[in-house]
Tab-separated table of C-alpha atoms in Angstrom:
chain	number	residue	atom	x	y	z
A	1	UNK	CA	56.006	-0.802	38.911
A	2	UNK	CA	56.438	-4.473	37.146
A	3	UNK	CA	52.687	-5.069	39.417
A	4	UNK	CA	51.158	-1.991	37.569
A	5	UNK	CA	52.419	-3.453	34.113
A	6	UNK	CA	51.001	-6.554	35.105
A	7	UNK	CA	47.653	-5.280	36.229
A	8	UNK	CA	47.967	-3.195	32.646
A	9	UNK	CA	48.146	-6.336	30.491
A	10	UNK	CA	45.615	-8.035	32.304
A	11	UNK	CA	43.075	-5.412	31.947
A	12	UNK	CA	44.562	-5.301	28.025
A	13	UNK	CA	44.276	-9.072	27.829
A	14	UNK	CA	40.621	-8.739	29.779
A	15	UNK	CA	39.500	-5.885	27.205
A	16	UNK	CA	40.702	-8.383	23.840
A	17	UNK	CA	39.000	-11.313	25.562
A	18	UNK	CA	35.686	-9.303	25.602
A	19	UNK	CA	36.481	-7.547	22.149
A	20	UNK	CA	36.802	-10.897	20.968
A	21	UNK	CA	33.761	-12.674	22.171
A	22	UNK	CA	31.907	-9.303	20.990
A	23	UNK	CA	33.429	-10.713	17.439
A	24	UNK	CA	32.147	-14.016	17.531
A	25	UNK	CA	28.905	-13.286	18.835
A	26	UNK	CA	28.762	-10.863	16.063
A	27	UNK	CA	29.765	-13.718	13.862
A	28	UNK	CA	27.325	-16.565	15.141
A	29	UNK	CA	24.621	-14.062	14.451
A	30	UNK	CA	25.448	-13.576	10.542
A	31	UNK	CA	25.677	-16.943	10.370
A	32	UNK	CA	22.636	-17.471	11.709
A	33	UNK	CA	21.231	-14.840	9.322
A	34	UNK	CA	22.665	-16.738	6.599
A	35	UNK	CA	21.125	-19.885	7.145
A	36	UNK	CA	17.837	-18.525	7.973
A	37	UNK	CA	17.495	-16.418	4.384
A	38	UNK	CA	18.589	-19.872	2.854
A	39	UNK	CA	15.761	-21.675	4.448
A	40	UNK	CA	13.660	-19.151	3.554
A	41	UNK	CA	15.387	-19.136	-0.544
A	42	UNK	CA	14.439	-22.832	-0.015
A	43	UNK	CA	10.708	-22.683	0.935
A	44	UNK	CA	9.831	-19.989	-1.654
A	45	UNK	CA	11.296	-22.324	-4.446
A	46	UNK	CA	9.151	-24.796	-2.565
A	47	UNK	CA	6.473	-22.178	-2.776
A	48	UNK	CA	6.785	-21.997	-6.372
A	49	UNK	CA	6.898	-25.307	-7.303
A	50	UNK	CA	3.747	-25.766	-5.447
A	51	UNK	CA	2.197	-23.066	-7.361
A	52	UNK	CA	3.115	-24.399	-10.768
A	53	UNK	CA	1.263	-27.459	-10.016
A	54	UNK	CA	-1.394	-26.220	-8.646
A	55	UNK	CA	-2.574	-23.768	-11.501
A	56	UNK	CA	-2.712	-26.822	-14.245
A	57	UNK	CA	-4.662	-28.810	-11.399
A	58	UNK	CA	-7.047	-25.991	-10.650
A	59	UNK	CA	-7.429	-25.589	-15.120
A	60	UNK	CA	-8.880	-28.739	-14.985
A	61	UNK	CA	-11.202	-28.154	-12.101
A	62	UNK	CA	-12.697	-25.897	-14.103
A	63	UNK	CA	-12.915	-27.663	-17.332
A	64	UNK	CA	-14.680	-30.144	-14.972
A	65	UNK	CA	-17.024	-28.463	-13.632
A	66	UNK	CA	-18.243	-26.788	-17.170
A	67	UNK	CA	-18.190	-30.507	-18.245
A	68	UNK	CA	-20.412	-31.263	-15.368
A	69	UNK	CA	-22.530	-28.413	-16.173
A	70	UNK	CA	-23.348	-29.543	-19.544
A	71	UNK	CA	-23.417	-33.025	-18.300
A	72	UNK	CA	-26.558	-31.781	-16.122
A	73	UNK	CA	-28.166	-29.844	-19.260
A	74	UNK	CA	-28.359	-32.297	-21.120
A	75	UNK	CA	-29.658	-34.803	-18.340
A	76	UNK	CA	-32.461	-32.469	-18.005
């Protein structure tokens, strides 16, 4: 009897081991998820920043080019 109750709460102590890496796997993977969605938070404020200075640069493209529009009116 004292084997069965050892082969019992080896099996038990098997079935937590595997419950447990189950967990952390489980774990790893959230964290994981966590840092990726950060990275990505991180690139769209990237993203944005980008885009703010763009749209004042791309303004004055086209105040350019009406400038060098007029420029070639009056040439001619």
């Amino acid at each position: 009897q004292n084997i069965n109750e050892y082969v019992a709460a080896l099996i038990a102590l098997k079935q937590k081991m595997i419950d447990g890496d189950h967990l952390l796997t489980e774990y790893q993977q959230k964290c994981t998820d966590i840092l990726y969605f950060q990275e990505i938070s991180a690139l769209r404020c990237q993203v944005e920043q980008m885009l703010q200075k763009i749209l004042p640069l791309e303004k004055c493209q086209e105040e350019l080019g009406s400038l060098k529009a007029e420029l070639e009116e009056k040439k001619v």
